[in-house]
Amino acid sequence: MANLNLDNEKDNTYDVIVIGSGMSGGWAAKEFAEKGLRTLVIERGREVKHNVNYPTTNLNPWEFKHRGVISQKLRDENPIASRCYVFNEDAEHFVSKDKEHPYVQEKPFDWIKGYQTGGKSLLWARQTQRWSQYDFDGPGRDGFAVEWPIGYRDLAPWYSYVEKFVGIAGNYDGLDILPDGEFLPGMGLNCIEEHFKSSVEKNYSGRHVISGRCAHITEYRDIFAKQGRATCQYRNLCQRGCPFGGYFSSNSSTLPWAMNTGNLTMIHHSVVHSIIYDDKKQKAKGVRVIDSLNKEDKEYYASIIFVNAGALNTNLILLNSTSGRFPQGLGNDNGLLGKFIAFHNYRATVSAEYDGYTDKHTTGREPTTSYLPRFRNVKKQETDFLRGYAAGFGARRQIITDYNGYGEELKENLLNPKYGVWQMRSHMMGETIPKESNQVKLDLSKTDDWGIPLLSIDVDYDENDEKMVRDYHEQFTEMFEKAGFSNIKTHDSKQAPGLDIHEMGGVRMGKDPKTSLLNKWNQMHACKNVYVTDGACMTSTSTQNPSLTYMALTARACDHAIKESKV
């Protein structure tokens, strides 16, 4: 029996274990596998192969049983998931159902999850704006969180490294608040967006309207052909999985790249219970997993462990990784694990109309919108709230069909729809402040189907967020008025945190082990062979969509881990 156990341990031993196969986990798999390390990726969900398991990708609208809308029964069974904008008939199979992973809501929180190969990288909005030094300086300057242990200079070369592989469409805008990157040809603005851009530039300094940079291939490059990816076809059906690989996902890019090295092993239906800590060697030695189908326990071993389970699941795994050395969770000497959770505030929108450019209309589809980088409190404190917001902006002409009349008149009306006035809409992307009271913890009285304690989420807005919403409404109303827009309407959805799908923190980076969990290389201060590079590592959120930054942090941390392993 002893030999059998030794053989089992040997068979289950790798150089690296990566927990999670989403945006950052896929990058960790790629980096380690192509550098020759035997890499195990553990995914709790089912397998979704690129171009094999995209069941709706080429369906026409009339081929959907419910014309793209989910049934009332499915909606009733999933009140949380159904609030997500991608939970429709074409993509609901990529969104985890409410009963698949219950959690405790101390306050309303819509936790949107994607448990399959690639995680939510199949579903993301594909916006890829870099952080600037102003974003890294925020916590230290304003004193609302610990200082970041890195700055823009540390991450800039890794942004470039990632962008060249991912494929980022963007224009060289020359803005210090939103640094340029390694861009493919960018996408343009339509006539109304150009009109708004001109008006903003005329009336305001420090405010800019640009085309949002996005992870879509707009020009052939050998590196994309080697990945088996082609240029974006502008279908705007990305959430179904793209058969062309036109937008970046782990499924189409990093995971097959890693698999082709022969160094990657990937297991599915494997729920991580905890990370195993070796008290004698004073480091983590492996991962305990529960097979989600047969509920059997298994253990896997490695000298390097990357935790990329998604921000809140990463917190859950670390909190559940208790040992004699770490009774409060792995690396949790300071008791801060699970605290200082933050997110992006997407509650506010402003809409308007413009009765001009009646000789123009848009054609085709574009997978991005125009974008206004943050202009509040960038270089100094200007308002009665901390930090600020970026905003998306889009415009189109409504097509109006007249259903009146009978016979030939009705037929004529139906066959000749007419364009209405231009309609505009902007949405806010606000930075929330990480607070100790915004936290997650384990509810030891409740467990899931695999005996793991449920995650209890206690996260909410605060007065700073309310002031920011009011300011966004005021500023965009003013900018819309100056642009000559009419019928301006403000709206606050009052949606719960979580629906932004940008939850971050709980295992934050920092300079001091007394106030942070990770050092400047994303290593746990108290357990150096464990790295966290998904959203859980974020010290603050800034306003940009975070995935590009997660990928750059991951590539940088992998490089460090590989060099450390050779010392």
PDB file of N, CA and C in Angstrom, residues 309-344:
ATOM      1  N   ALA A 309      -8.755  31.449  -9.541  1.00  0.00           N
ATOM      2  CA  ALA A 309     -10.099  30.872  -9.547  1.00  0.00           C
ATOM      3  C   ALA A 309     -11.189  31.904  -9.778  1.00  0.00           C
ATOM      4  N   GLY A 310     -10.813  33.169  -9.989  1.00  0.00           N
ATOM      5  CA  GLY A 310     -11.783  34.270 -10.015  1.00  0.00           C
ATOM      6  C   GLY A 310     -11.780  34.906  -8.641  1.00  0.00           C
ATOM      7  N   ALA A 311     -11.913  36.220  -8.565  1.00  0.00           N
ATOM      8  CA  ALA A 311     -11.617  36.953  -7.334  1.00  0.00           C
ATOM      9  C   ALA A 311     -12.268  36.354  -6.087  1.00  0.00           C
ATOM     10  N   LEU A 312     -13.562  36.140  -6.105  1.00  0.00           N
ATOM     11  CA  LEU A 312     -14.229  35.683  -4.887  1.00  0.00           C
ATOM     12  C   LEU A 312     -13.949  34.212  -4.602  1.00  0.00           C
ATOM     13  N   ASN A 313     -13.871  33.385  -5.641  1.00  0.00           N
ATOM     14  CA  ASN A 313     -13.531  31.985  -5.404  1.00  0.00           C
ATOM     15  C   ASN A 313     -12.106  31.825  -4.904  1.00  0.00           C
ATOM     16  N   THR A 314     -11.201  32.687  -5.358  1.00  0.00           N
ATOM     17  CA  THR A 314      -9.835  32.659  -4.840  1.00  0.00           C
ATOM     18  C   THR A 314      -9.846  32.955  -3.342  1.00  0.00           C
ATOM     19  N   ASN A 315     -10.623  33.951  -2.929  1.00  0.00           N
ATOM     20  CA  ASN A 315     -10.767  34.233  -1.493  1.00  0.00           C
ATOM     21  C   ASN A 315     -11.297  33.018  -0.746  1.00  0.00           C
ATOM     22  N   LEU A 316     -12.322  32.372  -1.329  1.00  0.00           N
ATOM     23  CA  LEU A 316     -12.934  31.214  -0.679  1.00  0.00           C
ATOM     24  C   LEU A 316     -11.901  30.095  -0.459  1.00  0.00           C
ATOM     25  N   ILE A 317     -11.147  29.799  -1.522  1.00  0.00           N
ATOM     26  CA  ILE A 317     -10.161  28.710  -1.435  1.00  0.00           C
ATOM     27  C   ILE A 317      -9.108  29.008  -0.365  1.00  0.00           C
ATOM     28  N   LEU A 318      -8.609  30.231  -0.346  1.00  0.00           N
ATOM     29  CA  LEU A 318      -7.566  30.575   0.631  1.00  0.00           C
ATOM     30  C   LEU A 318      -8.117  30.572   2.060  1.00  0.00           C
ATOM     31  N   LEU A 319      -9.352  31.074   2.237  1.00  0.00           N
ATOM     32  CA  LEU A 319      -9.952  31.047   3.578  1.00  0.00           C
ATOM     33  C   LEU A 319     -10.174  29.616   4.057  1.00  0.00           C
ATOM     34  N   ASN A 320     -10.452  28.726   3.113  1.00  0.00           N
ATOM     35  CA  ASN A 320     -10.709  27.334   3.478  1.00  0.00           C
ATOM     36  C   ASN A 320      -9.426  26.513   3.603  1.00  0.00           C
ATOM     37  N   SER A 321      -8.288  27.117   3.307  1.00  0.00           N
ATOM     38  CA  SER A 321      -6.997  26.421   3.363  1.00  0.00           C
ATOM     39  C   SER A 321      -6.367  26.630   4.732  1.00  0.00           C
ATOM     40  N   THR A 322      -6.933  25.976   5.721  1.00  0.00           N
ATOM     41  CA  THR A 322      -6.445  26.141   7.091  1.00  0.00           C
ATOM     42  C   THR A 322      -5.452  25.040   7.442  1.00  0.00           C
ATOM     43  N   SER A 323      -4.581  25.361   8.377  1.00  0.00           N
ATOM     44  CA  SER A 323      -3.553  24.421   8.832  1.00  0.00           C
ATOM     45  C   SER A 323      -3.109  24.858  10.224  1.00  0.00           C
ATOM     46  N   GLY A 324      -2.219  24.083  10.811  1.00  0.00           N
ATOM     47  CA  GLY A 324      -1.700  24.484  12.108  1.00  0.00           C
ATOM     48  C   GLY A 324      -1.000  25.830  12.046  1.00  0.00           C
ATOM     49  N   ARG A 325      -0.292  26.069  10.946  1.00  0.00           N
ATOM     50  CA  ARG A 325       0.416  27.345  10.782  1.00  0.00           C
ATOM     51  C   ARG A 325      -0.553  28.482  10.446  1.00  0.00           C
ATOM     52  N   PHE A 326      -1.583  28.177   9.677  1.00  0.00           N
ATOM     53  CA  PHE A 326      -2.515  29.218   9.239  1.00  0.00           C
ATOM     54  C   PHE A 326      -3.951  28.843   9.609  1.00  0.00           C
ATOM     55  N   PRO A 327      -4.343  28.988  10.854  1.00  0.00           N
ATOM     56  CA  PRO A 327      -5.698  28.592  11.266  1.00  0.00           C
ATOM     57  C   PRO A 327      -6.803  29.481  10.701  1.00  0.00           C
ATOM     58  N   GLN A 328      -6.458  30.698  10.218  1.00  0.00           N
ATOM     59  CA  GLN A 328      -7.468  31.617   9.658  1.00  0.00           C
ATOM     60  C   GLN A 328      -7.482  31.616   8.143  1.00  0.00           C
ATOM     61  N   GLY A 329      -6.759  30.677   7.541  1.00  0.00           N
ATOM     62  CA  GLY A 329      -6.653  30.682   6.087  1.00  0.00           C
ATOM     63  C   GLY A 329      -5.220  30.916   5.657  1.00  0.00           C
ATOM     64  N   LEU A 330      -4.890  30.405   4.465  1.00  0.00           N
ATOM     65  CA  LEU A 330      -3.496  30.445   4.013  1.00  0.00           C
ATOM     66  C   LEU A 330      -2.975  31.884   3.897  1.00  0.00           C
ATOM     67  N   GLY A 331      -1.851  32.121   4.548  1.00  0.00           N
ATOM     68  CA  GLY A 331      -1.199  33.420   4.461  1.00  0.00           C
ATOM     69  C   GLY A 331      -1.855  34.522   5.253  1.00  0.00           C
ATOM     70  N   ASN A 332      -2.870  34.154   6.049  1.00  0.00           N
ATOM     71  CA  ASN A 332      -3.701  35.174   6.694  1.00  0.00           C
ATOM     72  C   ASN A 332      -3.203  35.513   8.098  1.00  0.00           C
ATOM     73  N   ASP A 333      -1.928  35.867   8.222  1.00  0.00           N
ATOM     74  CA  ASP A 333      -1.385  36.236   9.533  1.00  0.00           C
ATOM     75  C   ASP A 333      -1.995  37.531  10.065  1.00  0.00           C
ATOM     76  N   ASN A 334      -2.331  38.445   9.169  1.00  0.00           N
ATOM     77  CA  ASN A 334      -2.832  39.754   9.617  1.00  0.00           C
ATOM     78  C   ASN A 334      -4.354  39.813   9.727  1.00  0.00           C
ATOM     79  N   GLY A 335      -5.035  38.729   9.402  1.00  0.00           N
ATOM     80  CA  GLY A 335      -6.490  38.711   9.528  1.00  0.00           C
ATOM     81  C   GLY A 335      -7.220  39.517   8.471  1.00  0.00           C
ATOM     82  N   LEU A 336      -6.522  39.907   7.401  1.00  0.00           N
ATOM     83  CA  LEU A 336      -7.134  40.764   6.380  1.00  0.00           C
ATOM     84  C   LEU A 336      -7.617  39.991   5.156  1.00  0.00           C
ATOM     85  N   LEU A 337      -7.374  38.694   5.110  1.00  0.00           N
ATOM     86  CA  LEU A 337      -7.834  37.888   3.973  1.00  0.00           C
ATOM     87  C   LEU A 337      -9.362  37.984   3.865  1.00  0.00           C
ATOM     88  N   GLY A 338      -9.833  38.323   2.678  1.00  0.00           N
ATOM     89  CA  GLY A 338     -11.269  38.447   2.451  1.00  0.00           C
ATOM     90  C   GLY A 338     -11.805  39.856   2.643  1.00  0.00           C
ATOM     91  N   LYS A 339     -10.950  40.766   3.100  1.00  0.00           N
ATOM     92  CA  LYS A 339     -11.410  42.138   3.374  1.00  0.00           C
ATOM     93  C   LYS A 339     -10.930  43.106   2.279  1.00  0.00           C
ATOM     94  N   PHE A 340     -11.501  44.296   2.287  1.00  0.00           N
ATOM     95  CA  PHE A 340     -11.194  45.328   1.298  1.00  0.00           C
ATOM     96  C   PHE A 340     -11.594  44.893  -0.108  1.00  0.00           C
ATOM     97  N   ILE A 341     -12.788  44.310  -0.207  1.00  0.00           N
ATOM     98  CA  ILE A 341     -13.357  43.981  -1.509  1.00  0.00           C
ATOM     99  C   ILE A 341     -13.863  45.275  -2.168  1.00  0.00           C
ATOM    100  N   ALA A 342     -13.658  45.397  -3.448  1.00  0.00           N
ATOM    101  CA  ALA A 342     -14.180  46.548  -4.196  1.00  0.00           C
ATOM    102  C   ALA A 342     -14.681  46.058  -5.552  1.00  0.00           C
ATOM    103  N   PHE A 343     -15.233  46.986  -6.330  1.00  0.00           N
ATOM    104  CA  PHE A 343     -15.859  46.605  -7.594  1.00  0.00           C
ATOM    105  C   PHE A 343     -16.016  47.870  -8.431  1.00  0.00           C
ATOM    106  N   HIS A 344     -16.660  47.765  -9.553  1.00  0.00           N
ATOM    107  CA  HIS A 344     -16.949  48.946 -10.370  1.00  0.00           C
ATOM    108  C   HIS A 344     -18.433  49.282 -10.289  1.00  0.00           C
TER     109      HIS A 344
END
